[in-house]
Amino acid sequence: MMKLILSLSLISSFAFAQSVGVKDIPADGDTTIEIKKGSKTQNEYEVIQSEDEVEGDAAPLLKEARVNWKKACADWKAEIKDLNKENRVLTLSCGKMECSTVAMESTCRSKTNAKIKVKVK
């Protein structure tokens, strides 16, 4: 009989160890109390991949066109980094430069890639 009483008292003490109480929280206006068991599964951020095109200014020489593309690439990266106030840019790439010549003017361009962490909530 003594063992039964002792085991019942132990079981009831374990039940109280997993309870949660909320006291002395003012309920003026809007008050929300949320208690969840387990880990939080909702992501606050989502990683998106952005593609765009960078094109340098046209130039009569291919060498100048390449320099213009490199400047356009650096300007694009600087603009993205300026917008990166909360450290959300993960990767930046100007991609592979491709040059073409039309009517005695060369132009270099490429497809850019950027991975950016965007806040969902």
PDB file of C-alpha atoms in Angstrom:
ATOM      1  CA  MET A   1       0.000   0.000   0.000  1.00  0.00           C
ATOM      2  CA  MET A   2       2.869   2.331   0.858  1.00  0.00           C
ATOM      3  CA  LYS A   3       4.450   1.673  -2.548  1.00  0.00           C
ATOM      4  CA  LEU A   4       1.185   2.558  -4.303  1.00  0.00           C
ATOM      5  CA  ILE A   5       0.905   5.898  -2.507  1.00  0.00           C
ATOM      6  CA  LEU A   6       4.565   6.680  -3.189  1.00  0.00           C
ATOM      7  CA  SER A   7       4.262   5.841  -6.901  1.00  0.00           C
ATOM      8  CA  LEU A   8       1.084   7.958  -7.275  1.00  0.00           C
ATOM      9  CA  SER A   9       2.772  10.941  -5.661  1.00  0.00           C
ATOM     10  CA  LEU A  10       5.772  10.599  -8.027  1.00  0.00           C
ATOM     11  CA  ILE A  11       3.526  10.381 -11.095  1.00  0.00           C
ATOM     12  CA  SER A  12       1.607  13.496 -10.055  1.00  0.00           C
ATOM     13  CA  SER A  13       4.860  15.433  -9.516  1.00  0.00           C
ATOM     14  CA  PHE A  14       5.992  14.597 -13.077  1.00  0.00           C
ATOM     15  CA  ALA A  15       2.705  15.865 -14.457  1.00  0.00           C
ATOM     16  CA  PHE A  16       3.239  19.241 -12.784  1.00  0.00           C
ATOM     17  CA  ALA A  17       6.768  19.532 -14.179  1.00  0.00           C
ATOM     18  CA  GLN A  18       5.413  19.872 -17.736  1.00  0.00           C
ATOM     19  CA  SER A  19       2.768  22.510 -17.096  1.00  0.00           C
ATOM     20  CA  VAL A  20       2.999  26.209 -17.980  1.00  0.00           C
ATOM     21  CA  GLY A  21       1.423  29.061 -16.083  1.00  0.00           C
ATOM     22  CA  VAL A  22       0.884  32.659 -17.147  1.00  0.00           C
ATOM     23  CA  LYS A  23       0.420  35.240 -14.416  1.00  0.00           C
ATOM     24  CA  ASP A  24       0.348  39.004 -14.057  1.00  0.00           C
ATOM     25  CA  ILE A  25       0.274  39.914 -17.752  1.00  0.00           C
ATOM     26  CA  PRO A  26      -1.815  43.022 -18.355  1.00  0.00           C
ATOM     27  CA  ALA A  27      -4.571  42.380 -20.872  1.00  0.00           C
ATOM     28  CA  ASP A  28      -5.153  46.031 -21.802  1.00  0.00           C
ATOM     29  CA  GLY A  29      -5.787  46.389 -25.528  1.00  0.00           C
ATOM     30  CA  ASP A  30      -4.499  43.659 -27.823  1.00  0.00           C
ATOM     31  CA  THR A  31      -2.717  40.866 -25.998  1.00  0.00           C
ATOM     32  CA  THR A  32      -1.686  37.583 -27.550  1.00  0.00           C
ATOM     33  CA  ILE A  33      -0.156  34.741 -25.589  1.00  0.00           C
ATOM     34  CA  GLU A  34       1.034  31.759 -27.571  1.00  0.00           C
ATOM     35  CA  ILE A  35       2.589  28.654 -26.061  1.00  0.00           C
ATOM     36  CA  LYS A  36       3.794  25.900 -28.372  1.00  0.00           C
ATOM     37  CA  LYS A  37       5.626  22.733 -27.607  1.00  0.00           C
ATOM     38  CA  GLY A  38       8.515  21.700 -29.844  1.00  0.00           C
ATOM     39  CA  SER A  39      10.747  23.628 -32.182  1.00  0.00           C
ATOM     40  CA  LYS A  40       9.656  26.454 -34.419  1.00  0.00           C
ATOM     41  CA  THR A  41       9.367  25.181 -37.978  1.00  0.00           C
ATOM     42  CA  GLN A  42       8.373  28.296 -39.890  1.00  0.00           C
ATOM     43  CA  ASN A  43      11.225  30.021 -41.677  1.00  0.00           C
ATOM     44  CA  GLU A  44      11.471  33.759 -41.337  1.00  0.00           C
ATOM     45  CA  TYR A  45      13.603  34.013 -44.479  1.00  0.00           C
ATOM     46  CA  GLU A  46      13.498  32.521 -47.949  1.00  0.00           C
ATOM     47  CA  VAL A  47      16.466  32.357 -50.313  1.00  0.00           C
ATOM     48  CA  ILE A  48      15.647  33.534 -53.827  1.00  0.00           C
ATOM     49  CA  GLN A  49      17.828  33.450 -56.902  1.00  0.00           C
ATOM     50  CA  SER A  50      17.776  36.484 -59.157  1.00  0.00           C
ATOM     51  CA  GLU A  51      18.985  36.593 -62.753  1.00  0.00           C
ATOM     52  CA  ASP A  52      19.568  39.744 -64.754  1.00  0.00           C
ATOM     53  CA  GLU A  53      21.788  40.981 -67.576  1.00  0.00           C
ATOM     54  CA  VAL A  54      24.787  43.305 -67.406  1.00  0.00           C
ATOM     55  CA  GLU A  55      25.894  45.075 -70.547  1.00  0.00           C
ATOM     56  CA  GLY A  56      28.873  47.353 -70.980  1.00  0.00           C
ATOM     57  CA  ASP A  57      28.903  50.429 -73.201  1.00  0.00           C
ATOM     58  CA  ALA A  58      29.643  49.875 -76.866  1.00  0.00           C
ATOM     59  CA  ALA A  59      33.190  50.670 -78.029  1.00  0.00           C
ATOM     60  CA  PRO A  60      35.040  50.586 -81.345  1.00  0.00           C
ATOM     61  CA  LEU A  61      37.677  48.199 -79.986  1.00  0.00           C
ATOM     62  CA  LEU A  62      36.979  44.834 -78.346  1.00  0.00           C
ATOM     63  CA  LYS A  63      39.487  45.599 -75.598  1.00  0.00           C
ATOM     64  CA  GLU A  64      37.580  48.783 -74.640  1.00  0.00           C
ATOM     65  CA  ALA A  65      34.276  46.884 -74.718  1.00  0.00           C
ATOM     66  CA  ARG A  66      35.672  44.368 -72.227  1.00  0.00           C
ATOM     67  CA  VAL A  67      36.823  47.194 -69.936  1.00  0.00           C
ATOM     68  CA  ASN A  68      33.340  48.755 -70.180  1.00  0.00           C
ATOM     69  CA  TRP A  69      31.721  45.421 -69.256  1.00  0.00           C
ATOM     70  CA  LYS A  70      34.019  45.032 -66.236  1.00  0.00           C
ATOM     71  CA  LYS A  71      33.009  48.547 -65.103  1.00  0.00           C
ATOM     72  CA  ALA A  72      29.295  47.722 -65.584  1.00  0.00           C
ATOM     73  CA  CYS A  73      29.769  44.512 -63.579  1.00  0.00           C
ATOM     74  CA  ALA A  74      31.506  46.373 -60.744  1.00  0.00           C
ATOM     75  CA  ASP A  75      28.746  49.030 -60.761  1.00  0.00           C
ATOM     76  CA  TRP A  76      26.045  46.332 -60.585  1.00  0.00           C
ATOM     77  CA  LYS A  77      27.774  44.629 -57.641  1.00  0.00           C
ATOM     78  CA  ALA A  78      28.209  47.971 -55.851  1.00  0.00           C
ATOM     79  CA  GLU A  79      24.512  48.808 -56.344  1.00  0.00           C
ATOM     80  CA  ILE A  80      23.396  45.445 -54.944  1.00  0.00           C
ATOM     81  CA  LYS A  81      25.761  45.799 -51.983  1.00  0.00           C
ATOM     82  CA  ASP A  82      24.427  49.322 -51.278  1.00  0.00           C
ATOM     83  CA  LEU A  83      20.924  47.868 -51.075  1.00  0.00           C
ATOM     84  CA  ASN A  84      22.240  45.175 -48.703  1.00  0.00           C
ATOM     85  CA  LYS A  85      21.659  47.045 -45.436  1.00  0.00           C
ATOM     86  CA  GLU A  86      20.716  43.908 -43.490  1.00  0.00           C
ATOM     87  CA  ASN A  87      23.387  41.500 -44.842  1.00  0.00           C
ATOM     88  CA  ARG A  88      20.968  39.498 -46.955  1.00  0.00           C
ATOM     89  CA  VAL A  89      23.034  39.086 -50.131  1.00  0.00           C
ATOM     90  CA  LEU A  90      24.539  35.603 -50.148  1.00  0.00           C
ATOM     91  CA  THR A  91      26.255  35.429 -53.570  1.00  0.00           C
ATOM     92  CA  LEU A  92      26.872  37.774 -56.499  1.00  0.00           C
ATOM     93  CA  SER A  93      28.207  36.768 -59.907  1.00  0.00           C
ATOM     94  CA  CYS A  94      28.383  38.643 -63.184  1.00  0.00           C
ATOM     95  CA  GLY A  95      28.675  35.379 -65.095  1.00  0.00           C
ATOM     96  CA  LYS A  96      30.643  34.712 -68.267  1.00  0.00           C
ATOM     97  CA  MET A  97      31.248  37.679 -70.538  1.00  0.00           C
ATOM     98  CA  GLU A  98      30.160  37.321 -74.180  1.00  0.00           C
ATOM     99  CA  CYS A  99      31.137  39.953 -76.724  1.00  0.00           C
ATOM    100  CA  SER A 100      29.669  40.709 -80.128  1.00  0.00           C
ATOM    101  CA  THR A 101      30.510  43.238 -82.842  1.00  0.00           C
ATOM    102  CA  VAL A 102      27.807  44.984 -84.845  1.00  0.00           C
ATOM    103  CA  ALA A 103      28.426  47.908 -87.244  1.00  0.00           C
ATOM    104  CA  MET A 104      32.038  48.410 -86.131  1.00  0.00           C
ATOM    105  CA  GLU A 105      31.095  48.589 -82.420  1.00  0.00           C
ATOM    106  CA  SER A 106      31.750  45.855 -79.880  1.00  0.00           C
ATOM    107  CA  THR A 107      29.513  45.208 -76.898  1.00  0.00           C
ATOM    108  CA  CYS A 108      30.069  42.759 -74.055  1.00  0.00           C
ATOM    109  CA  ARG A 109      27.271  41.393 -71.883  1.00  0.00           C
ATOM    110  CA  SER A 110      26.560  38.565 -69.462  1.00  0.00           C
ATOM    111  CA  LYS A 111      23.834  37.038 -67.330  1.00  0.00           C
ATOM    112  CA  THR A 112      24.181  37.836 -63.637  1.00  0.00           C
ATOM    113  CA  ASN A 113      23.283  35.626 -60.701  1.00  0.00           C
ATOM    114  CA  ALA A 114      22.462  36.735 -57.181  1.00  0.00           C
ATOM    115  CA  LYS A 115      21.220  34.749 -54.187  1.00  0.00           C
ATOM    116  CA  ILE A 116      19.381  36.944 -51.729  1.00  0.00           C
ATOM    117  CA  LYS A 117      17.781  36.124 -48.392  1.00  0.00           C
ATOM    118  CA  VAL A 118      14.298  37.685 -48.318  1.00  0.00           C
ATOM    119  CA  LYS A 119      12.225  38.079 -45.159  1.00  0.00           C
ATOM    120  CA  VAL A 120       8.964  36.144 -45.443  1.00  0.00           C
ATOM    121  CA  LYS A 121       7.189  37.500 -42.368  1.00  0.00           C
TER     122      LYS A 121
END
